[in-house]
Each structure stands twice: as structure tokens, then as C-alpha cells.
Amino acid sequence: MAPPSAIEVLPETDSSTFTIPDRLTIRHVAKRRAASGKLVAGVAAAADVGAFKGRTHHAHKPLAKRWDHRLTDEAKSRGGSSLKEAAKFLKQPGLISLGGGLPSSEYFPIEEMSFKMPNLKSASGEGHAVLSVGKHDMAHGTSDYDLATALQYGQGHGSAQLLRFLVEHTELVHNPPYSDWSCTMTVGSTSAFDMAIRMFGKPGDWILSEEYTFPAMVETAAPMGVRVAAVRMDEGGMLADSLDEVLRTWDEQARGGKKPVLLYTVPTGQNPTGSTQSLQRRREIYAVAQKHDLYILEDEPYYFLQMQPYTGPNAADVPAPASHEEFLLSLVPSYLSLDVDGRVMRMDSFSKVIAPGTRVGWITASEQICKRYSVHADLSTQSPSGVSQMMLFKILEEQWGHGGFLDWLLHIRMEYTARRNVILEACEQFLPKEVVSWKAPEAGMFQWMRVEWEKHPGYSSKTLLEIEDELFHANMRHGTLLMKGSWFCPDKEVDTGKMFFRATYAAAPLDQIREAVRRFGESLREAFGLVALADGGT
């Protein structure tokens, strides 16, 4: 979505005007920070997200819808940590605190940490920077964050130092169209989903998701007595018409539960199908959500793995975006960027763009929802790992800045584009098109392949699941592991009648990706009684 024109002046009353400010850009971040004053955030400091957003920058936007009618009693009754409420007084000058049960940083047996990372000018690893942090850097005036603070107890929303960067990044990329949006940190999106289910679901409820979806989501919801209803998909992801049909025709007696109020979707580089919803598709699904008053959980670990268009084998590569602005405009707008009602909780993660072991992510939602989430975190996961937050702060805030982070994301985009192209070229070369088909993914880490099991010799006497299992083990005998498509079906009672296998091109060396696809093709030819490829494949 293009940013608004520089300045719009709209009538507010008959005698006054209201100025709509420019959309935040990288070059405006420093100016906003200067206006809000130096960030002073010590141990367990509360974060002022309003200051991070700019006090008046979003005043022209409407307020979010309230969600009291959708929140569970558990979510509404949580009052947060009474002891952590006292942390707001720690900023008082001259205060001697004998109140908090905090261990002394004097006894933290870590005086300094250092780690090496690639320079952005040489992201391939030819050059490196060494980042270091000491225990008392804040007292020495050399940094806004140090080990004495990071290794101490913190607030459920995470450190103010890192959260400020995440709030700014969210606005740079998505610019939510309502005024009272906020962010709070998570210990990863799986935990964020677990908390969201507790906030919006109770035993006997149903939630909605794609007909092939992330198994951990289903497995997280199941022990809480929450089931997942499947919505049909095509190559462009979830179908809005199917979503509307499921809701219009919902039979509470047959389903054994009330009409769903929660929609879970992975819109970009979806796991497992690799599909990416277009802007038009997202608008259609959002309209259905408005019609049925759904709350949307937008899970986006692959958002920045949107790749260059696939041009085919031996074709020239599409050049990378030439600027930060061009890069941001090339991204499919998020549900968050379309969310005029405040009915979206967007879950972001560093798992695919930095490292999954950091266990740091963040959600963006209305202030009401973020507050409910953070008080829940205060009494469960608490703040994300201080070591992880410190490493991310040093990388994002002190080493890269917003421009450098976008440069890294663009680097990752091009790396995944190259990997995606390798697996597609291998599919063209080695797979028998008589029985298997595929589409080029636009984003993510996964190649989704449909197998025409109806052409299998055992079709007349065996079920889809039996033949799928045979093909899975045949492929294993050939030395390649692919995931069964049936493992990703959220509602096992729904028979899609289709067979798929999922491959990932994210981690294996490129030559092994090619070899694995060759072996898969070989196992399919054997199983379907097809002629073997000549050496080299064609």
C-alpha cells in the first residue's frame, strides 16, 4: 500500500483544520525519538508505547473496536502481577528500594558478553563485526541497555529498549489504520497462539483455519478442548467464499459447539502449502470477518520471506528492490495494515529471519488486547529471555538500525529466492509430471506437491491414506524425507480427496536439495510403474 501524500488538511470543524502527519519513514525515526526525549529504562521498567508511536501521530485515526464480548472470563479476570506494579516507582530519583524481591546484579556471574556477526556490507560472512555488552554499560553512559538490566526480572511486555524498536518497525512496515494499536513481546508465536486461545476460546469452542495448516496450532488448541474447522483453499490460500459458507451454514448441534469467533491464518508463504494470499483475497476475507464479527490471528513468520517472481529455468533473475521504499512496497499488505476495526492480532517472530532459538517475537493488536496479553505473560512466561533481548538489541538498535534491518531482510529474501529456484528447477528436471504437479511458491520455505494417487496401481483397492503411507516409506527407502500432506489436516473427519507431500528448501545444501528431489522422482516412478529417467534426467 502506498504511503499517504505528504500532508493532508481535512476540516475538523467549521473553524479549524486537522493535519494528518506523514507516514513514519526511517529518516523520521530520529526526529520522533528526539521529540519524546531520551529513553531511560532501568530494571523492570514499564514501556510507554504511546511515546514510541508519537503522542499525536495517530490521533486522526479511529479507535479500535472493543472485544469484551469475545474475551474469556479467564482473560477478563487477570489482574496482572501486583508486585510488578511497584516497578513504576523505581524511576524516582534518590529512591532506595527495599521492596522488590530482585537478586543483586553483583552476584550475576557474567561481567561481559561478546558475539560475532556478519557485516551488512558482506552478509555472506567475508567480514564480521564483534558486538560486546558489559554489566554496567548504562551507568557508564555507553549504552541504553546492559547486562545488569537484561539479566534481571522484567515486565511481561519485554524490555522498553527493544520494544521501542519493534513498535517503530511495525509502524514503518504496516502503519495500522486505527489509533490505539500497541505491541507487546512474546516468547515466540507458538506461545502467543497458546495465550490467544486462552484469551478467546474455552472448552467446546471451534476456531477456523485453512484446510491444511500448521500442526502445532491444532495440537496446542486440542488439550484446551478447542477444535479446528477447515476452510477450503486454492493456490492463493484460504477462500473467502468457503469461509463465509462455513459460518453461514454452521450447525451447532451437528458440530457440538457454537459458531466460531476466531480465525487463524498464515497468509504469506503458508505452512504447509506455500500459498500467499493476494491483497484482494485478504480484503475479501477481512470483509467476511467483519460480517461475522470474527477476531483474526494473523501468524506471519514468513512475511519477510516474500521472494522475487520465478521466471523459469535458465531465465534471467528479477533484480532485487533498489531501495528500502521499493522493498516495502513490494510486500503484500498485511491484515494489520487493513485492520480498520482492531480485529487482528498479528504475531511476528524472529524465528525465520534471525534465529528460532532466540524465542523472542511480538504481537500487534489494540491496546485492550495487548494489555490482556501482557498481564497474562506477567503471570506465566514473564519477559522473554534477557540474553536474547540483549543480543537482538545490540544487533537491531546499535549495529543495524532500521535501515540495516531492512537490508538484512532483503538479503534473506534473495537467499530464499535462490533456494526456491533450485528446488523448482530440480522438480522440472526429475519429477514425473504424469503423476505429480506443483506451483512456484511466492514466499516462505515450502514446496507443496500434489500427487495424483488415482493413477496409482493400488487405487481400486486401497485408501488415500494407505497409498500415501506407502509412498512415504518408499521415499524413505530411497533416502529422502518429505512430510505427508495428511499430517497438516486440522479436521481429520474431512476428506479432501487429494494427496500432497511437503518439501522444504530452507536448510539443506543446494546439491542435496537437487539430489533429494531426484530420489523422490525415482521413488514415484517405481511406485506408479513409470519408465525410469535416463542418467541426468530430462
Coordinates of C-alpha atoms in Angstrom, one line a residue:
M1 CA 0.0 0.0 0.0
A2 CA 1.4 3.3 -1.0
P3 CA 2.0 5.8 1.8
P4 CA -0.3 8.8 2.0
S5 CA 0.6 12.0 0.3
A6 CA 2.9 14.3 2.3
I7 CA 0.3 16.4 4.1
E8 CA -3.5 16.3 4.0
V9 CA -5.5 19.0 5.7
L10 CA -9.1 18.0 6.4
P11 CA -11.9 20.0 8.0
E12 CA -12.4 19.1 11.7
T13 CA -14.9 21.8 12.5
D14 CA -16.3 24.8 10.7
S15 CA -13.4 26.9 12.1
S16 CA -10.5 24.6 12.4
T17 CA -8.3 22.1 10.5
F18 CA -6.7 18.8 11.3
T19 CA -3.3 17.9 9.9
I20 CA -2.7 14.3 9.0
P21 CA 1.1 13.7 9.6
D22 CA 3.4 11.9 7.2
R23 CA 3.6 8.2 7.4
L24 CA 6.7 7.3 9.5
T25 CA 9.9 6.7 7.5
I26 CA 13.3 5.6 8.6
R27 CA 14.6 9.2 8.4
H28 CA 11.8 10.4 10.6
V29 CA 12.5 7.9 13.5
A30 CA 15.4 10.0 14.9
K31 CA 13.2 13.1 14.9
R32 CA 10.4 11.3 16.8
R33 CA 12.8 10.0 19.3
A34 CA 14.3 13.4 19.9
A35 CA 10.8 14.8 20.5
S36 CA 10.0 12.1 23.1
G37 CA 13.2 12.6 25.0
K38 CA 16.0 10.2 26.0
L39 CA 14.8 6.7 26.8
V40 CA 15.6 5.9 30.5
A41 CA 14.5 2.3 31.3
G42 CA 16.1 0.5 34.1
V43 CA 15.3 -2.7 35.8
A44 CA 11.7 -4.0 35.1
A45 CA 10.8 -0.6 33.6
A46 CA 7.4 -0.1 32.2
A47 CA 7.3 0.7 28.4
D48 CA 5.5 3.8 27.2
V49 CA 4.3 2.6 23.8
G50 CA 2.4 5.8 23.3
A51 CA 5.7 7.7 23.3
F52 CA 7.3 5.2 20.9
K53 CA 4.4 5.8 18.5
G54 CA 4.4 9.6 18.8
R55 CA 1.9 11.2 21.1
T56 CA -0.2 12.8 18.3
H57 CA 0.9 10.9 15.2
H58 CA -2.1 8.6 15.2
A59 CA -4.7 11.0 16.6
H60 CA -6.5 11.3 13.3
K61 CA -7.3 7.6 13.2
P62 CA -10.4 5.9 14.8
L63 CA -10.3 3.9 18.0
A64 CA -10.3 0.1 17.8
K65 CA -13.4 -1.9 18.5
R66 CA -13.8 -3.3 22.0
W67 CA -13.6 -7.1 22.4
D68 CA -15.1 -7.6 25.9
H69 CA -17.8 -9.8 24.3
R70 CA -15.2 -12.1 22.8
L71 CA -12.7 -12.4 25.7
T72 CA -13.0 -15.3 28.1
D73 CA -13.7 -14.9 31.8
E74 CA -10.1 -16.0 32.4
A75 CA -8.7 -13.2 30.2
K76 CA -11.0 -10.6 31.7
S77 CA -10.3 -11.6 35.3
R78 CA -6.5 -11.5 35.1
G79 CA -5.2 -8.5 37.1
G80 CA -1.5 -8.9 36.4
S81 CA 1.3 -9.0 38.9
S82 CA 0.7 -6.7 41.9
L83 CA 4.4 -6.8 42.8
K84 CA 5.5 -5.6 39.3
E85 CA 3.1 -2.7 39.6
A86 CA 5.6 -1.2 42.1
A87 CA 8.3 -1.2 39.4
K88 CA 7.0 2.1 38.1
F89 CA 8.3 3.9 41.2
L90 CA 11.9 2.7 40.6
K91 CA 12.5 5.7 38.3
Q92 CA 12.1 8.1 41.2
P93 CA 15.4 10.0 41.7
G94 CA 17.1 9.1 45.0
L95 CA 14.8 6.2 45.8
I96 CA 16.2 3.5 48.0
S97 CA 14.4 0.3 47.1
L98 CA 13.9 -2.4 49.7
G99 CA 10.7 -3.5 48.1
G100 CA 11.3 -5.8 45.2
G101 CA 12.5 -9.4 45.5
L102 CA 15.2 -8.9 42.9
P103 CA 18.6 -10.5 43.3
S104 CA 21.6 -8.2 43.2
S105 CA 23.3 -7.9 39.8
E106 CA 26.6 -8.1 41.9
Y107 CA 26.0 -11.8 42.0
F108 CA 25.3 -12.3 38.3
P109 CA 28.5 -14.3 37.3
I110 CA 28.6 -12.7 33.8
E111 CA 30.6 -9.5 33.5
E112 CA 30.6 -9.2 29.7
M113 CA 29.3 -10.9 26.6
S114 CA 30.6 -10.7 23.0
F115 CA 29.4 -12.2 19.8
K116 CA 30.5 -12.0 16.2
M117 CA 28.0 -11.3 13.3
P118 CA 28.4 -10.6 9.6
N119 CA 28.7 -7.1 8.4
L120 CA 25.8 -6.0 6.2
K121 CA 28.3 -4.9 3.6
S122 CA 29.4 -8.5 3.4
A123 CA 26.4 -10.6 4.5
S124 CA 28.0 -13.7 3.1
G125 CA 30.3 -13.7 6.1
E126 CA 33.5 -12.4 4.5
G127 CA 33.6 -9.5 7.0
H128 CA 32.4 -9.5 10.6
A129 CA 31.6 -7.2 13.5
V130 CA 32.1 -8.1 17.2
L131 CA 29.4 -6.7 19.4
S132 CA 30.0 -6.5 23.2
V133 CA 28.0 -5.7 26.2
G134 CA 29.1 -5.1 29.8
K135 CA 27.3 -5.4 33.1
H136 CA 27.1 -1.7 33.9
D137 CA 27.1 0.0 30.4
M138 CA 24.1 2.1 31.4
A139 CA 25.9 3.6 34.4
H140 CA 28.9 4.2 32.3
G141 CA 26.9 6.0 29.7
T142 CA 28.0 3.7 26.9
S143 CA 24.6 2.1 26.1
D144 CA 20.9 2.3 26.9
Y145 CA 20.8 -1.4 27.9
D146 CA 23.3 -3.5 29.9
L147 CA 23.6 -7.0 31.5
A148 CA 22.6 -5.8 34.9
T149 CA 19.2 -4.8 33.5
A150 CA 18.8 -7.6 30.8
L151 CA 19.6 -10.4 33.3
Q152 CA 17.2 -9.1 35.9
Y153 CA 13.5 -9.7 36.2
G154 CA 11.5 -7.8 33.6
Q155 CA 8.0 -6.8 32.6
G156 CA 5.8 -9.2 30.6
H157 CA 5.9 -6.8 27.6
G158 CA 9.7 -7.1 27.4
S159 CA 12.4 -4.5 27.7
A160 CA 11.4 -1.0 26.8
Q161 CA 14.7 -0.7 24.8
L162 CA 13.9 -3.5 22.4
L163 CA 10.2 -2.9 22.4
R164 CA 10.7 0.7 21.1
F165 CA 12.5 -0.7 18.0
L166 CA 9.7 -3.2 17.4
V167 CA 7.0 -0.6 17.7
E168 CA 8.8 1.6 15.2
H169 CA 9.4 -1.3 12.8
T170 CA 5.8 -2.2 12.9
E171 CA 4.7 1.3 12.0
L172 CA 7.3 1.5 9.2
V173 CA 6.1 -1.7 7.6
H174 CA 2.3 -1.8 8.5
N175 CA 1.1 1.6 9.8
P176 CA -2.1 0.2 11.4
P177 CA -5.1 2.3 10.4
Y178 CA -6.5 2.8 13.9
S179 CA -5.1 4.9 16.7
D180 CA -4.8 2.7 19.8
W181 CA -2.7 -0.1 18.4
S182 CA 0.1 -1.4 20.5
C183 CA 2.8 -4.1 20.7
T184 CA 4.0 -6.4 23.4
M185 CA 6.7 -9.1 23.2
T186 CA 6.2 -12.8 23.2
V187 CA 8.4 -15.9 23.7
G188 CA 7.6 -16.9 20.2
S189 CA 4.4 -17.4 18.1
T190 CA 3.5 -20.8 19.5
S191 CA 3.3 -19.4 23.0
A192 CA 1.4 -16.3 21.6
F193 CA -1.1 -18.6 20.0
D194 CA -1.5 -20.6 23.3
M195 CA -2.2 -17.4 25.1
A196 CA -4.6 -16.2 22.4
I197 CA -6.6 -19.4 22.7
R198 CA -6.9 -18.8 26.4
M199 CA -8.0 -15.3 25.8
F200 CA -10.6 -16.0 23.2
G201 CA -11.5 -19.7 23.5
K202 CA -12.9 -22.2 26.0
P203 CA -13.6 -26.0 26.0
G204 CA -16.1 -26.9 23.3
D205 CA -15.3 -24.0 21.1
W206 CA -14.2 -24.2 17.4
I207 CA -11.7 -22.0 15.6
L208 CA -11.3 -21.6 11.8
S209 CA -8.2 -22.2 9.7
E210 CA -7.0 -23.4 6.3
E211 CA -7.8 -27.0 5.3
Y212 CA -4.1 -27.6 5.5
T213 CA -2.4 -25.8 8.4
F214 CA 0.4 -25.8 11.0
P215 CA 0.0 -28.9 13.1
A216 CA 1.4 -27.3 16.3
M217 CA -1.5 -24.9 16.2
V218 CA -4.0 -27.8 16.2
E219 CA -2.0 -29.6 18.8
T220 CA -1.9 -26.5 21.1
A221 CA -5.6 -26.0 20.9
A222 CA -6.7 -29.6 21.3
P223 CA -5.8 -30.1 25.1
M224 CA -7.8 -27.0 25.8
G225 CA -10.9 -28.6 24.3
V226 CA -10.8 -26.3 21.2
R227 CA -11.2 -27.9 17.8
V228 CA -10.3 -26.5 14.3
A229 CA -12.8 -26.3 11.5
A230 CA -11.3 -26.4 8.0
V231 CA -11.8 -23.7 5.3
R232 CA -11.1 -24.7 1.7
M233 CA -8.1 -23.3 -0.1
D234 CA -6.9 -22.8 -3.6
E235 CA -3.4 -21.9 -4.9
G236 CA -3.9 -18.4 -3.5
G237 CA -4.6 -19.6 0.0
M238 CA -7.8 -19.5 2.1
L239 CA -11.1 -18.9 0.1
A240 CA -13.3 -16.1 1.4
D241 CA -16.4 -17.8 -0.1
S242 CA -15.6 -21.0 1.7
L243 CA -15.1 -19.1 5.0
D244 CA -18.4 -17.4 4.6
E245 CA -20.1 -20.7 3.7
V246 CA -18.7 -22.5 6.8
L247 CA -20.0 -19.7 9.0
R248 CA -23.4 -19.3 7.3
T249 CA -24.2 -23.0 7.4
W250 CA -22.8 -23.7 10.9
D251 CA -24.9 -26.3 12.7
E252 CA -24.2 -26.1 16.4
Q253 CA -26.0 -29.4 17.1
A254 CA -24.1 -31.3 14.4
R255 CA -20.8 -29.7 15.3
G256 CA -21.2 -29.9 19.0
G257 CA -20.2 -26.3 19.5
K258 CA -21.0 -22.7 18.9
K259 CA -20.3 -20.8 15.7
P260 CA -16.6 -19.9 15.7
V261 CA -15.5 -16.4 16.5
L262 CA -11.7 -16.9 16.0
L263 CA -9.9 -17.2 12.6
Y264 CA -6.3 -18.4 12.5
T265 CA -4.4 -17.9 9.2
V266 CA -0.8 -17.9 7.9
P267 CA -1.4 -15.6 4.9
T268 CA 2.1 -15.4 3.5
G269 CA 4.2 -18.5 2.5
Q270 CA 1.6 -20.6 4.3
N271 CA 2.8 -23.7 6.1
P272 CA 2.5 -26.3 4.5
T273 CA 1.2 -25.2 1.1
G274 CA 3.5 -22.2 0.5
S275 CA 0.5 -20.2 -0.7
T276 CA 0.3 -16.4 -0.4
Q277 CA -2.9 -14.5 -0.2
S278 CA -3.2 -11.6 -2.6
L279 CA -4.2 -8.2 -1.4
Q280 CA -7.7 -8.7 -2.9
R281 CA -8.0 -12.1 -1.1
R282 CA -7.1 -10.5 2.2
R283 CA -9.7 -7.8 1.7
E284 CA -12.3 -10.4 0.9
I285 CA -11.5 -12.5 4.0
Y286 CA -11.4 -9.4 6.2
A287 CA -14.9 -8.4 4.9
V288 CA -16.2 -11.9 5.9
A289 CA -14.6 -11.4 9.3
Q290 CA -16.5 -8.1 9.7
K291 CA -19.7 -9.7 8.5
H292 CA -19.5 -12.5 11.2
D293 CA -17.6 -10.4 13.8
L294 CA -14.6 -12.7 13.8
Y295 CA -11.3 -12.0 15.5
I296 CA -8.3 -12.8 13.3
L297 CA -5.0 -14.3 14.4
E298 CA -2.5 -13.3 11.7
D299 CA 0.5 -15.6 12.1
E300 CA 3.3 -14.3 9.9
P301 CA 6.7 -16.0 10.4
Y302 CA 7.3 -16.0 6.7
Y303 CA 6.2 -12.4 5.8
F304 CA 9.7 -11.2 5.0
L305 CA 10.4 -14.4 3.0
Q306 CA 8.4 -13.0 0.1
M307 CA 10.6 -13.8 -2.9
Q308 CA 11.3 -12.5 -6.3
P309 CA 9.0 -13.8 -9.1
Y310 CA 10.0 -17.2 -10.5
T311 CA 11.0 -16.7 -14.2
G312 CA 11.7 -20.4 -15.0
P313 CA 14.8 -22.5 -15.6
N314 CA 17.7 -20.7 -17.3
A315 CA 15.8 -17.4 -17.3
A316 CA 17.4 -14.1 -16.0
D317 CA 16.7 -13.4 -12.4
V318 CA 14.5 -10.5 -11.4
P319 CA 16.6 -7.7 -9.9
A320 CA 16.3 -7.1 -6.2
P321 CA 14.4 -4.0 -5.0
A322 CA 16.7 -1.0 -5.3
S323 CA 15.7 0.9 -2.2
H324 CA 14.0 0.4 1.2
E325 CA 10.9 2.1 -0.1
E326 CA 10.8 -0.2 -3.1
F327 CA 11.3 -3.2 -0.9
L328 CA 8.4 -2.2 1.5
L329 CA 6.1 -1.5 -1.4
S330 CA 6.8 -5.0 -2.9
L331 CA 5.4 -6.7 0.2
V332 CA 1.8 -7.8 0.1
P333 CA 0.0 -5.6 2.6
S334 CA -0.7 -7.4 5.9
Y335 CA -4.1 -7.9 7.6
L336 CA -2.8 -5.5 10.2
S337 CA -2.4 -2.8 7.6
L338 CA -6.0 -3.3 6.5
D339 CA -7.4 -3.5 10.1
V340 CA -9.8 -0.6 10.5
D341 CA -11.6 -2.3 13.4
G342 CA -8.8 -3.5 15.6
R343 CA -9.9 -7.1 15.0
V344 CA -6.4 -8.5 14.2
M345 CA -3.7 -9.8 16.4
R346 CA -0.6 -10.0 14.3
M347 CA 2.1 -12.4 15.5
D348 CA 5.6 -11.6 14.4
S349 CA 8.7 -13.6 15.1
F350 CA 12.5 -13.5 14.7
S351 CA 12.5 -17.3 14.1
K352 CA 12.9 -17.2 10.3
V353 CA 14.8 -14.0 9.9
I354 CA 17.3 -14.1 12.8
A355 CA 17.2 -17.4 14.7
P356 CA 14.4 -19.5 16.2
G357 CA 16.4 -20.2 19.4
T358 CA 16.1 -16.5 20.5
R359 CA 12.4 -17.3 21.5
V360 CA 11.5 -13.6 21.0
G361 CA 8.6 -12.3 19.0
W362 CA 5.9 -9.8 19.4
I363 CA 2.2 -9.2 18.8
T364 CA 0.5 -6.1 17.5
A365 CA -3.1 -5.6 18.4
S366 CA -5.3 -3.0 20.1
E367 CA -4.2 -1.6 23.5
Q368 CA -7.0 -3.6 25.1
I369 CA -5.8 -6.9 23.7
C370 CA -2.1 -6.1 24.3
K371 CA -2.8 -5.2 27.9
R372 CA -4.7 -8.5 28.4
Y373 CA -1.8 -10.4 26.8
S374 CA 1.0 -8.7 28.8
V375 CA -0.7 -9.2 32.2
H376 CA -1.1 -12.9 31.2
A377 CA 2.6 -13.0 30.4
D378 CA 3.5 -11.5 33.8
L379 CA 1.9 -14.5 35.5
S380 CA 3.1 -17.2 33.1
T381 CA 6.0 -16.9 30.6
Q382 CA 7.1 -13.5 32.0
S383 CA 9.5 -11.5 29.9
P384 CA 11.4 -13.1 27.0
S385 CA 15.0 -14.2 27.7
G386 CA 17.1 -11.3 28.7
V387 CA 20.1 -12.7 26.9
S388 CA 18.1 -13.0 23.7
Q389 CA 16.7 -9.5 24.1
M390 CA 20.1 -8.1 24.7
M391 CA 21.6 -9.8 21.6
L392 CA 18.7 -8.5 19.5
F393 CA 19.0 -5.0 20.9
K394 CA 22.7 -4.9 20.0
I395 CA 22.1 -6.1 16.5
L396 CA 18.9 -4.2 15.6
E397 CA 19.3 -1.0 17.6
E398 CA 23.0 -0.4 17.9
Q399 CA 24.5 -2.2 14.9
W400 CA 21.9 -2.2 12.1
G401 CA 19.3 0.4 12.9
H402 CA 16.0 0.2 10.9
G403 CA 17.7 0.6 7.5
G404 CA 20.2 -2.1 8.3
F405 CA 17.4 -4.5 9.4
L406 CA 15.6 -3.9 6.1
D407 CA 18.9 -4.5 4.3
W408 CA 19.2 -7.9 6.1
L409 CA 15.6 -8.8 5.3
L410 CA 16.3 -8.0 1.7
H411 CA 19.4 -10.2 1.8
I412 CA 17.3 -13.1 3.3
R413 CA 14.7 -12.5 0.5
M414 CA 17.3 -13.0 -2.2
E415 CA 18.9 -16.0 -0.5
Y416 CA 15.5 -17.8 -0.2
T417 CA 14.7 -16.8 -3.8
A418 CA 17.8 -18.7 -4.9
R419 CA 16.9 -21.7 -2.8
R420 CA 13.4 -21.8 -4.1
N421 CA 14.6 -21.6 -7.7
V422 CA 16.9 -24.6 -7.1
I423 CA 14.1 -26.9 -5.9
L424 CA 11.8 -25.7 -8.7
E425 CA 14.5 -26.5 -11.3
A426 CA 15.0 -29.9 -9.8
C427 CA 11.3 -30.6 -9.9
E428 CA 11.2 -29.7 -13.6
Q429 CA 14.1 -32.0 -14.2
F430 CA 13.4 -35.0 -12.1
L431 CA 9.7 -35.4 -11.2
P432 CA 7.2 -37.3 -13.4
K433 CA 4.7 -34.8 -14.4
E434 CA 2.2 -37.5 -15.3
V435 CA 1.5 -38.0 -11.5
V436 CA 2.8 -35.0 -9.7
S437 CA 2.3 -31.3 -10.1
W438 CA 3.4 -28.1 -8.2
K439 CA 3.4 -24.4 -8.3
A440 CA 6.2 -21.9 -7.6
P441 CA 5.7 -20.5 -4.1
E442 CA 5.9 -16.7 -3.8
A443 CA 7.0 -16.8 -0.2
G444 CA 8.1 -19.0 2.7
M445 CA 10.1 -22.2 2.9
F446 CA 7.9 -24.9 1.5
Q447 CA 7.3 -26.6 -1.8
W448 CA 3.8 -28.3 -1.9
M449 CA 3.4 -31.1 -4.4
R450 CA 0.2 -32.8 -5.4
V451 CA 0.3 -36.5 -6.3
E452 CA -2.4 -37.9 -8.4
W453 CA -3.0 -41.0 -6.3
E454 CA -5.9 -42.0 -8.6
K455 CA -3.3 -43.2 -11.1
H456 CA -1.6 -45.5 -8.6
P457 CA -1.8 -49.2 -9.3
G458 CA -3.5 -49.8 -5.9
Y459 CA -6.1 -47.1 -6.3
S460 CA -9.1 -49.5 -6.7
S461 CA -8.2 -51.5 -3.6
K462 CA -6.5 -49.0 -1.2
T463 CA -7.5 -45.8 0.5
L464 CA -5.7 -42.5 0.0
L465 CA -4.1 -42.7 3.4
E466 CA -2.8 -46.2 2.7
I467 CA -1.3 -45.2 -0.6
E468 CA 0.2 -42.0 1.0
D469 CA 1.8 -44.1 3.6
E470 CA 3.3 -46.5 1.0
L471 CA 4.7 -43.6 -1.0
F472 CA 6.1 -42.0 2.2
H473 CA 8.0 -45.2 3.1
A474 CA 9.1 -45.8 -0.5
N475 CA 10.6 -42.4 -0.5
M476 CA 12.3 -43.1 2.8
R477 CA 13.9 -46.2 1.3
H478 CA 15.3 -44.0 -1.4
G479 CA 16.9 -41.8 1.2
T480 CA 14.6 -38.7 1.3
L481 CA 12.2 -37.4 3.9
L482 CA 9.1 -35.5 2.8
M483 CA 6.1 -34.7 5.0
K484 CA 2.8 -36.3 4.4
G485 CA 0.1 -33.8 3.4
S486 CA -2.5 -35.5 5.7
W487 CA -0.4 -34.6 8.7
F488 CA -1.4 -31.0 8.1
C489 CA -5.2 -31.6 8.0
P490 CA -6.8 -29.9 11.1
D491 CA -10.1 -31.8 10.8
K492 CA -9.3 -35.4 10.3
E493 CA -13.0 -36.2 9.6
V494 CA -12.9 -34.0 6.4
D495 CA -11.8 -36.0 3.3
T496 CA -10.2 -33.6 0.8
G497 CA -9.7 -36.4 -1.7
K498 CA -6.3 -35.0 -2.6
M499 CA -2.8 -36.2 -1.8
F500 CA 0.1 -33.9 -1.2
F501 CA 3.7 -34.0 0.1
R502 CA 5.6 -31.1 1.5
A503 CA 9.3 -30.4 1.0
T504 CA 11.3 -27.6 2.5
Y505 CA 14.2 -25.8 0.7
A506 CA 15.3 -23.8 3.8
A507 CA 18.3 -25.6 5.2
A508 CA 19.7 -28.4 3.1
P509 CA 22.7 -27.6 0.9
L510 CA 21.7 -26.9 -2.7
D511 CA 23.2 -30.0 -4.1
Q512 CA 21.3 -32.1 -1.5
I513 CA 18.1 -30.4 -2.4
R514 CA 18.6 -31.4 -6.0
E515 CA 19.5 -35.0 -5.0
A516 CA 16.5 -35.3 -2.7
V517 CA 14.1 -34.3 -5.4
R518 CA 15.8 -36.7 -7.8
R519 CA 15.3 -39.6 -5.3
F520 CA 11.6 -38.5 -4.8
G521 CA 11.1 -38.7 -8.6
E522 CA 12.7 -42.1 -8.7
S523 CA 10.5 -43.5 -5.9
L524 CA 7.4 -42.2 -7.6
R525 CA 8.3 -43.8 -10.9
E526 CA 8.8 -47.1 -9.2
A527 CA 5.6 -46.9 -7.2
F528 CA 3.5 -45.9 -10.2
G529 CA 5.2 -48.3 -12.7
L530 CA 6.6 -45.5 -14.8
V531 CA 9.7 -45.6 -17.0
A532 CA 12.8 -44.6 -15.2
L533 CA 14.7 -41.4 -16.1
A534 CA 17.8 -41.7 -18.2
D535 CA 21.0 -40.7 -16.4
G536 CA 20.9 -37.0 -15.6
G537 CA 17.2 -36.7 -16.0
T538 CA 15.3 -34.6 -18.6

